[in-house]
Short mmCIF file of C-alpha atoms and ligand atoms in Angstrom, two decimals:
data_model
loop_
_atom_site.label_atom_id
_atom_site.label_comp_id
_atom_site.label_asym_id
_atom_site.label_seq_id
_atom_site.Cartn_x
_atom_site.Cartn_y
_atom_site.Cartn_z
CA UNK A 1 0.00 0.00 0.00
CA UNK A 2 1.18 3.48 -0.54
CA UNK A 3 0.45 5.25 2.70
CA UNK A 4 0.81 8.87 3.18
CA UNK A 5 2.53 9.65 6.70
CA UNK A 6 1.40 12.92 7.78
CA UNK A 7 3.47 14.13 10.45
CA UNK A 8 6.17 10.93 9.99
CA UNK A 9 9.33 12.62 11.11
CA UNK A 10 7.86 12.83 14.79
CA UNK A 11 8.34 10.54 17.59
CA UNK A 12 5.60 8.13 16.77
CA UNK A 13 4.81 8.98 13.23
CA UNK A 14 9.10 7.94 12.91
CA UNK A 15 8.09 4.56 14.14
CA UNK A 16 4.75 4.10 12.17
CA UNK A 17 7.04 4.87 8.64
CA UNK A 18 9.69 1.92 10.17
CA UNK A 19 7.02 -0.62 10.82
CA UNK A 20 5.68 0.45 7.12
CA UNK A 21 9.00 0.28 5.07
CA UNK A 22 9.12 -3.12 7.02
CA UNK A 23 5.91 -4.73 6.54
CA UNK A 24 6.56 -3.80 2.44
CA UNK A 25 4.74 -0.45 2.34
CA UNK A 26 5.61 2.90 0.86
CA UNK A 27 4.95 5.43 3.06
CA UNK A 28 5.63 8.91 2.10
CA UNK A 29 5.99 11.58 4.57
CA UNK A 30 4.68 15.26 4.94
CA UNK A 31 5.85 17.17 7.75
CA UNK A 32 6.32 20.58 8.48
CA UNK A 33 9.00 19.82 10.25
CA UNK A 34 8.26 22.10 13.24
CA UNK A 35 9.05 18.98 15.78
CA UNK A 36 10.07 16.64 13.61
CA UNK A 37 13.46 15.22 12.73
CA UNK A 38 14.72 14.52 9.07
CA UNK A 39 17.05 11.65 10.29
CA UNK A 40 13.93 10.33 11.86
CA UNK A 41 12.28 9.24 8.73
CA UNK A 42 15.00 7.10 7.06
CA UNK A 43 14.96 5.70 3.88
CA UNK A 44 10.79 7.08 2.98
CA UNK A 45 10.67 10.29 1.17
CA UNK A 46 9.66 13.33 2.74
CA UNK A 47 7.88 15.95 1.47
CA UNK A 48 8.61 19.34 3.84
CA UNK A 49 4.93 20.92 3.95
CA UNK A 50 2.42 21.93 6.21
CA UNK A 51 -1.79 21.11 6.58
CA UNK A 52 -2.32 25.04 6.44
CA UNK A 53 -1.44 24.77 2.94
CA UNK A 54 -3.84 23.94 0.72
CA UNK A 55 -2.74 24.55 -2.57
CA UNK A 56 0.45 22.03 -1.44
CA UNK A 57 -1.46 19.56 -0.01
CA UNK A 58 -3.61 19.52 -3.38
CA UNK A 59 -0.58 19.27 -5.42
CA UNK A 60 0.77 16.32 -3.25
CA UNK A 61 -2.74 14.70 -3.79
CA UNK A 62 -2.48 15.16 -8.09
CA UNK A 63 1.27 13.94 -8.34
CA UNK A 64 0.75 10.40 -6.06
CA UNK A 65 -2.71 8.24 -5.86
CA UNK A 66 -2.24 7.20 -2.08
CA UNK A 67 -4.63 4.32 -0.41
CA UNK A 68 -4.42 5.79 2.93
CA UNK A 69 -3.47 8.42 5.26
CA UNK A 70 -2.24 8.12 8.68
CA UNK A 71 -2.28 11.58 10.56
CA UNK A 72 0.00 12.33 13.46
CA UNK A 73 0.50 16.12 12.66
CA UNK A 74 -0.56 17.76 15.63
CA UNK A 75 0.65 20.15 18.50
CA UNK A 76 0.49 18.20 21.62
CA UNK A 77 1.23 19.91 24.87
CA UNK A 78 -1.48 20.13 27.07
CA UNK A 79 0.01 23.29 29.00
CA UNK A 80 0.39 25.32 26.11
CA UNK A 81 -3.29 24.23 24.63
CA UNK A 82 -4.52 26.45 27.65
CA UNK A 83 -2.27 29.43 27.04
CA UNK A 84 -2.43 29.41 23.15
CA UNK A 85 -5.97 27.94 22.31
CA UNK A 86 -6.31 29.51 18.79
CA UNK A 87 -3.02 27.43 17.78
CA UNK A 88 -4.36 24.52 19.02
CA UNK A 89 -8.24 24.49 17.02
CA UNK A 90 -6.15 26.25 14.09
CA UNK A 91 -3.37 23.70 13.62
CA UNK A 92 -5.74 20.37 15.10
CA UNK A 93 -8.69 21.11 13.73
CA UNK A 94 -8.54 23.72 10.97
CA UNK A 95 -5.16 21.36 9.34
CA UNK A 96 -7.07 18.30 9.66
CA UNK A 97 -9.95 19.63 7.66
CA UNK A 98 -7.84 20.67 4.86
CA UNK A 99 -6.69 17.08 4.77
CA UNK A 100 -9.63 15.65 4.74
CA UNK A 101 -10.81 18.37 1.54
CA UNK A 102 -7.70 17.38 0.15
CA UNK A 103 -8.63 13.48 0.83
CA UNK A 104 -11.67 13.91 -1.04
CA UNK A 105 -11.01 15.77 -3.61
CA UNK A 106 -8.56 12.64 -4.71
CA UNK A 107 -10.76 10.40 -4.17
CA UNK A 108 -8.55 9.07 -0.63
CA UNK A 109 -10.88 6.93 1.45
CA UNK A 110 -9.07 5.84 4.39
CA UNK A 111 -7.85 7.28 7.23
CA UNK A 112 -5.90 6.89 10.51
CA UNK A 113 -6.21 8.92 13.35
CA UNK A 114 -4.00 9.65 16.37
CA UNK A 115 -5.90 10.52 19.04
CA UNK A 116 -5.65 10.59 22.92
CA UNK A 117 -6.65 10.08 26.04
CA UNK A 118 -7.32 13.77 26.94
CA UNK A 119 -10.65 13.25 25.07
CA UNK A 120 -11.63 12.14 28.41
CA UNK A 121 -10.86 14.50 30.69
CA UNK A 122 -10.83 13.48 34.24
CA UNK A 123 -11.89 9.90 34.07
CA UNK A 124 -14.75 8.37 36.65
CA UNK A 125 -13.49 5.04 35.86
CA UNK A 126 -10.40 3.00 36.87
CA UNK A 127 -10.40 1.05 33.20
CA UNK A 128 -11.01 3.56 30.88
CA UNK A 129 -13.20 1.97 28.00
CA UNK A 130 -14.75 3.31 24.86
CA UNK A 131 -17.91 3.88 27.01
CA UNK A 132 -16.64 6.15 28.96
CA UNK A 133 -17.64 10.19 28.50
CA UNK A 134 -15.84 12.01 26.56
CA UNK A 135 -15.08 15.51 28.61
CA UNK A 136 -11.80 17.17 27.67
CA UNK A 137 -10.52 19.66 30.47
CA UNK A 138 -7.85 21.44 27.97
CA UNK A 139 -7.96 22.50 24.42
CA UNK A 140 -5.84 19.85 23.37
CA UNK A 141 -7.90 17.42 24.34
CA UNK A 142 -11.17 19.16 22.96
CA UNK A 143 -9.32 19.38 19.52
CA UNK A 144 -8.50 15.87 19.15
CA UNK A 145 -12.39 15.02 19.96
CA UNK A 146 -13.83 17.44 17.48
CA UNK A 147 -11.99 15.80 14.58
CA UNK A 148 -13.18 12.35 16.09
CA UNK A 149 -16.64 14.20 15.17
CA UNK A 150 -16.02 14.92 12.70
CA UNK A 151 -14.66 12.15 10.80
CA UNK A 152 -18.16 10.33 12.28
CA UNK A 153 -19.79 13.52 10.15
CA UNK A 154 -17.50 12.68 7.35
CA UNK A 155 -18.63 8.84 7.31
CA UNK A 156 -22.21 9.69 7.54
CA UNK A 157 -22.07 12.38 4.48
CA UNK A 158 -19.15 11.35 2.20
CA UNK A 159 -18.17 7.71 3.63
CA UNK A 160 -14.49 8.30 4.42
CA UNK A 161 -13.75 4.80 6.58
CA UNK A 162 -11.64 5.81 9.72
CA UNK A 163 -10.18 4.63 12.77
CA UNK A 164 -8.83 7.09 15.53
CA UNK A 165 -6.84 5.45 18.29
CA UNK A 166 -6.63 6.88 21.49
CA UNK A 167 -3.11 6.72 22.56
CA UNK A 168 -2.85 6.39 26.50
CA UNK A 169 1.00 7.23 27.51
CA UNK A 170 3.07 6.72 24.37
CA UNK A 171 7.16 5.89 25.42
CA UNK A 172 10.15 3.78 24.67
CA UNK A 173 12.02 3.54 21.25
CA UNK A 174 12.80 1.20 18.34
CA UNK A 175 15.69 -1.14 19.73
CA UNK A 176 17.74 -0.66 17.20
CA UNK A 177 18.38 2.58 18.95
CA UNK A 178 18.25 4.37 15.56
CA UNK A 179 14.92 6.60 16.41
CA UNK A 180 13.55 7.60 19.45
CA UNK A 181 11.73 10.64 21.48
CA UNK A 182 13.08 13.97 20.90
CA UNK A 183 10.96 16.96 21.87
CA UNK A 184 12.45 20.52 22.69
CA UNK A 185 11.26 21.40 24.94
CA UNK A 186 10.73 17.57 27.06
CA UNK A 187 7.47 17.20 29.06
CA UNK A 188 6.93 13.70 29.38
CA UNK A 189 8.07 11.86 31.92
CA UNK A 190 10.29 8.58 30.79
CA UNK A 191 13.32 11.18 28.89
CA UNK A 192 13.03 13.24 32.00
CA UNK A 193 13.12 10.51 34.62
CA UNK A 194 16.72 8.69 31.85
CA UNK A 195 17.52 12.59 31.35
CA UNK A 196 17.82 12.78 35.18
CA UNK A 197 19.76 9.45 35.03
CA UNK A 198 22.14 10.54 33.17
CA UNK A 199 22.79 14.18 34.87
CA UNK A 200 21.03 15.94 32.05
CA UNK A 201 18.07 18.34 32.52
CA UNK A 202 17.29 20.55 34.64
CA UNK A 203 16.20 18.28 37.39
CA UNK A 204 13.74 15.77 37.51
CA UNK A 205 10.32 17.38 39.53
CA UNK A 206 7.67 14.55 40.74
CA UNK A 207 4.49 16.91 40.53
CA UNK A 208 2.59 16.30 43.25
CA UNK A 209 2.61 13.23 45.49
CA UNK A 210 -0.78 13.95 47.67
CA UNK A 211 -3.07 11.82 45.17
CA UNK A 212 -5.60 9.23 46.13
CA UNK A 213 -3.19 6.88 44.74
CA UNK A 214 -0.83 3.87 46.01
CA UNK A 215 2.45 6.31 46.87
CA UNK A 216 0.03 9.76 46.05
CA UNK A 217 2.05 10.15 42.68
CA UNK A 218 -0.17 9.82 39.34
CA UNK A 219 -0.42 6.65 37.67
CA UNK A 220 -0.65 6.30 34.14
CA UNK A 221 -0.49 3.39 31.71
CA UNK A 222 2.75 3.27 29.50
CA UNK A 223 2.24 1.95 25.90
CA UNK A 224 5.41 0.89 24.13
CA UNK A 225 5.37 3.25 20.16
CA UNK A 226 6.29 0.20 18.36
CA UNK A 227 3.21 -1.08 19.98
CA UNK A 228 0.98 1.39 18.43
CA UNK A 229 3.25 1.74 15.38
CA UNK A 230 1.76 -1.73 14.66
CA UNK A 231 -1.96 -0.80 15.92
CA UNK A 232 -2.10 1.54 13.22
CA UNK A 233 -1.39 -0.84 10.68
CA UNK A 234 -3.92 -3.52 11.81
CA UNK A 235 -6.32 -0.48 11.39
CA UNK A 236 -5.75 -0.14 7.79
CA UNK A 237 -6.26 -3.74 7.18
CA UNK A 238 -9.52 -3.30 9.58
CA UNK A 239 -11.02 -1.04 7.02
CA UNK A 240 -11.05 -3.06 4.80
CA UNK A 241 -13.67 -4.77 5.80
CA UNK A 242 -15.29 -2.42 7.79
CA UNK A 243 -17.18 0.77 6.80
CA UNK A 244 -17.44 3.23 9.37
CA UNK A 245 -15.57 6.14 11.88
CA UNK A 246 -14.38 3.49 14.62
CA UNK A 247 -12.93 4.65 17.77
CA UNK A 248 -10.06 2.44 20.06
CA UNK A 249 -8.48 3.01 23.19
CA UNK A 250 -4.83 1.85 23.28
CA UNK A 251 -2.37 0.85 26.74
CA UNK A 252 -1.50 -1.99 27.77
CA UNK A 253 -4.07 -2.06 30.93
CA UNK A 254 -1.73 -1.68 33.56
CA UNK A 255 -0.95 1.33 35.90
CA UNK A 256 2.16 2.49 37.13
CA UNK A 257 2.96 5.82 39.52
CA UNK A 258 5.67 8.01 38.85
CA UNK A 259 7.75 6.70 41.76
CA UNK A 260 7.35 3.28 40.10
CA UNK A 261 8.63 4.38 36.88
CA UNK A 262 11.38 6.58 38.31
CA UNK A 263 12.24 2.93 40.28
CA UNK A 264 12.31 0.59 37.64
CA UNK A 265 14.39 3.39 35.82
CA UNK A 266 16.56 2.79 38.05
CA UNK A 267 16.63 -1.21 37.88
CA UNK A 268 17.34 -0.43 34.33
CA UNK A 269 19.74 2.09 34.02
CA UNK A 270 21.71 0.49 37.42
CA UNK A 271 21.79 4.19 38.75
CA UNK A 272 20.12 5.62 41.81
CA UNK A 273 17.68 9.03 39.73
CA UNK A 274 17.79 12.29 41.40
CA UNK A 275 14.57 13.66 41.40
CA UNK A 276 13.01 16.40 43.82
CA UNK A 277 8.66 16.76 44.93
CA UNK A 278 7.10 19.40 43.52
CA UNK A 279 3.29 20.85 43.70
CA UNK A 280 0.60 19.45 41.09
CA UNK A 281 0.98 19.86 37.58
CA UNK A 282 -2.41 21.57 36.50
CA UNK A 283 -4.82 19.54 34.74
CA UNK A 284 -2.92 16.09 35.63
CA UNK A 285 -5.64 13.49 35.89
CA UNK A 286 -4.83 11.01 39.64
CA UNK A 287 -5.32 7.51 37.40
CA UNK A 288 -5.46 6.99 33.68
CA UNK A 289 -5.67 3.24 32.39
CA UNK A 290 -6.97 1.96 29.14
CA UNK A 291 -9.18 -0.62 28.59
CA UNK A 292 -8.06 -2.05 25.10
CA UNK A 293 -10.17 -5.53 25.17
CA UNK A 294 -12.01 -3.48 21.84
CA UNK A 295 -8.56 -3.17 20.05
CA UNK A 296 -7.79 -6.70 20.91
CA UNK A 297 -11.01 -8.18 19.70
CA UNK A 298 -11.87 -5.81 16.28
CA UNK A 299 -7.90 -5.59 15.53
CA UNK A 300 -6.34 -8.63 16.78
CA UNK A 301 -4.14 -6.10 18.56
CA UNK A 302 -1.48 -7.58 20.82
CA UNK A 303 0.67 -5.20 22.41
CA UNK A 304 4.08 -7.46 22.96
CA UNK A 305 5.74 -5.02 25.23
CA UNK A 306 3.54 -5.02 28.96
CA UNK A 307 6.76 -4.98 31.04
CA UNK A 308 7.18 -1.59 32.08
CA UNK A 309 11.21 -2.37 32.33
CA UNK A 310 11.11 -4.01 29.00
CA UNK A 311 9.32 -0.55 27.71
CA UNK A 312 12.13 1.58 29.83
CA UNK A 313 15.11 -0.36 28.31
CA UNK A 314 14.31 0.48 25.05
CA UNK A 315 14.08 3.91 25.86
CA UNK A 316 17.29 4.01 27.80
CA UNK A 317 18.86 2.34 24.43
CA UNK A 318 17.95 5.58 22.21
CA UNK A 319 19.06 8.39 25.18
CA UNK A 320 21.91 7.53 25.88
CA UNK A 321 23.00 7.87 22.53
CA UNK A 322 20.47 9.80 20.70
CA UNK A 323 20.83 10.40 16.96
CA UNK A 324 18.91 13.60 16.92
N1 UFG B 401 5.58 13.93 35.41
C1 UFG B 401 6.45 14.28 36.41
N2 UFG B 401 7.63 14.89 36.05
C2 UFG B 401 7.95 15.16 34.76
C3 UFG B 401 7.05 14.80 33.74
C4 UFG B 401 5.86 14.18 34.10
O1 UFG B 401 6.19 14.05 37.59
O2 UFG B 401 9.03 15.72 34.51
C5 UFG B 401 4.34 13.23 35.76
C6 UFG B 401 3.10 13.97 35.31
O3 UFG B 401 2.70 14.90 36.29
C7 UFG B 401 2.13 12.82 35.10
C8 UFG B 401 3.02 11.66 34.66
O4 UFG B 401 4.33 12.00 35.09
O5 UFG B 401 1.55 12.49 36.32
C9 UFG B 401 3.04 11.45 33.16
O6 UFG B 401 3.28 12.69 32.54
P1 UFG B 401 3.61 12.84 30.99
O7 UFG B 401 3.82 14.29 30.72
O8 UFG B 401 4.70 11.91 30.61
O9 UFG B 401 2.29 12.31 30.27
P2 UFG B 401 0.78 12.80 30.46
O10 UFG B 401 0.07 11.68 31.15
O11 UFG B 401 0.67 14.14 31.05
O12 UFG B 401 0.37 13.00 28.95
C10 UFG B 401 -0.23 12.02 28.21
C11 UFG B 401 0.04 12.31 26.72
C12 UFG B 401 -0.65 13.58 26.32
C13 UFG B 401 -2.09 13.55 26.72
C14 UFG B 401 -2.24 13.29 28.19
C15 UFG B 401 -3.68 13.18 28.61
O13 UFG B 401 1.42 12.43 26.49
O14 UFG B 401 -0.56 13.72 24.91
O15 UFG B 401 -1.60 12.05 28.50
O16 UFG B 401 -3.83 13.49 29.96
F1 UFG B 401 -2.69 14.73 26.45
#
């Protein structure tokens, strides 16, 4: 299949174009490049553009007849969603819609979507399902679920076939080392907790250790990218035979709190991780856990990485020696 990658030279849209070029796809990348890496994407081409250009996304449309489209472009920091909410409709919302014009204009019926967990906002559940309300607390989160609307809209009046996938907590790296997560500047927690590791950073904070929780630090439920990397592709193949806007959660259905990660960090990496407690991040949900039994049953989806070590290594692999 010739896929196009938008957003491929990011952290997971890097690993989706791997798993592609290995599974005997051609991907072809667009990215702006605003995040992204050029090394990241390898031996696919890459086409430097951007979703608020219409007249290039058009263009890219006429010169290639593609069979899908998997979208990662996005901006993705939930902080900055709060202070800069016209970036965050414009770039999620109002560059998704322009693909999906520039989708139908060429006839493109298939689409994958990355989506998130911040659709649901602070979660009344311990096993997050697809159930569960949707009620994002940040802009970020309210972007991602208005283009899960409206590719259900798009179904209904055009019938574009879709699947978005609600990533829980995305981490670790191809072990070949060769890719991995590079964001300037780093929010999440695995690079900071290795960062810290390796006496890099600027410190590793714990925010806030006064939750209802096992230790009072957050838990969340770490998803190895090559994991989703291959999620994605069952997704395409799910489309195939199935019409529709489909929605699935993705994690592997296990919690772990930050002093848990920041331990088995340290199991990993053999050294003991500086870190210091700091007040509540705002808008941190206290638990966050996915229930994937949907993606297991509609895609045959079987995450191979659960060990939260295992998921850590890998990471560990790509920061000590990053490439980008
Ligand atoms: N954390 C720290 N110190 C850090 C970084 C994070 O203590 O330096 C904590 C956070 O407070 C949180 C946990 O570690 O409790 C995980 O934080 P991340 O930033 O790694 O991930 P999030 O759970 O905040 O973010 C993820 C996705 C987002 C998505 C969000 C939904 O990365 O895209 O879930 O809540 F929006």
């Amino acid at each position: 299949m010739k896929v196009l990658v938008c957003g491929g030279a990011g952290y997971i849209g890097s690993h989706m174009v791997r798993h592609l070029l290995a599974s005997g796809h051609q991907p072809v990348v667009l990215d702006n490049l605003s995040t992204g890496h050029r090394e990241a994407v390898g031996d696919a081409p890459l086409v430097q553009g951007d979703l608020m250009d219409r007249a290039a996304l058009a263009g890219l449309f006429a010169g290639t007849r593609f069979d899908a489209v998997i979208h990662f472009c996005a901006r993705s920091l939930v902080g900055e969603s709060v202070e800069q909410p016209y970036a965050y409709y414009d770039n999620n919302v109002g560059g998704t819609l322009n693909l999906l014009q520039a989708m139908r204009e060429a006839g493109v019926a298939r689409l994958v979507f990355s989506s998130t967990a911040a659709v649901f906002g602070q979660p009344q559940a311990p096993l997050i399902d697809e159930q569960h309300a949707t009620a994002p607390i940040n802009p970020y989160g309210a972007s991602k679920l208005m283009v899960e609307r409206i590719l259900a809209d798009a179904h209904r009046a055009y019938g574009l076939r879709s699947v978005a996938l609600r990533y829980f907590n995305a981490a670790g790296a191809d072990p070949s080392g060769d890719i991995g997560e590079s964001h300037q500047p780093e929010t999440h927690l695995i690079p900071n907790v290795l960062r810290s590791a390796l006496g890099q950073g600027a410190g590793l904070k714990v925010f806030g250790d006064d939750y209802a929780t096992a230790d009072g630090t957050c838990v969340r439920d770490y998803v190895h990218v090559n994991d989703l990397a291959a999620a994605h592709l069952q997704a395409l193949g799910f489309m195939d035979a199935h019409e529709g806007a489909h929605v699935f959660n993705l994690g592997n259905g296990q919690g772990f709190t930050v002093l848990q990660v920041i331990e088995a960090a340290r199991r990993v990496t053999g050294v003991e991780i500086p870190f210091e407690r700091a007040p509540r991040r705002a808008g941190d949900p206290a638990v966050l856990v996915a229930s994937s039994a949907r993606a297991r049953e509609a895609l045959g989806w079987a995450p191979r990485y659960s060990d939260i070590g295992a998921i850590i290594e890998t990471a560990w692999r790509w920061h000590r020696a990053p490439r980008y």
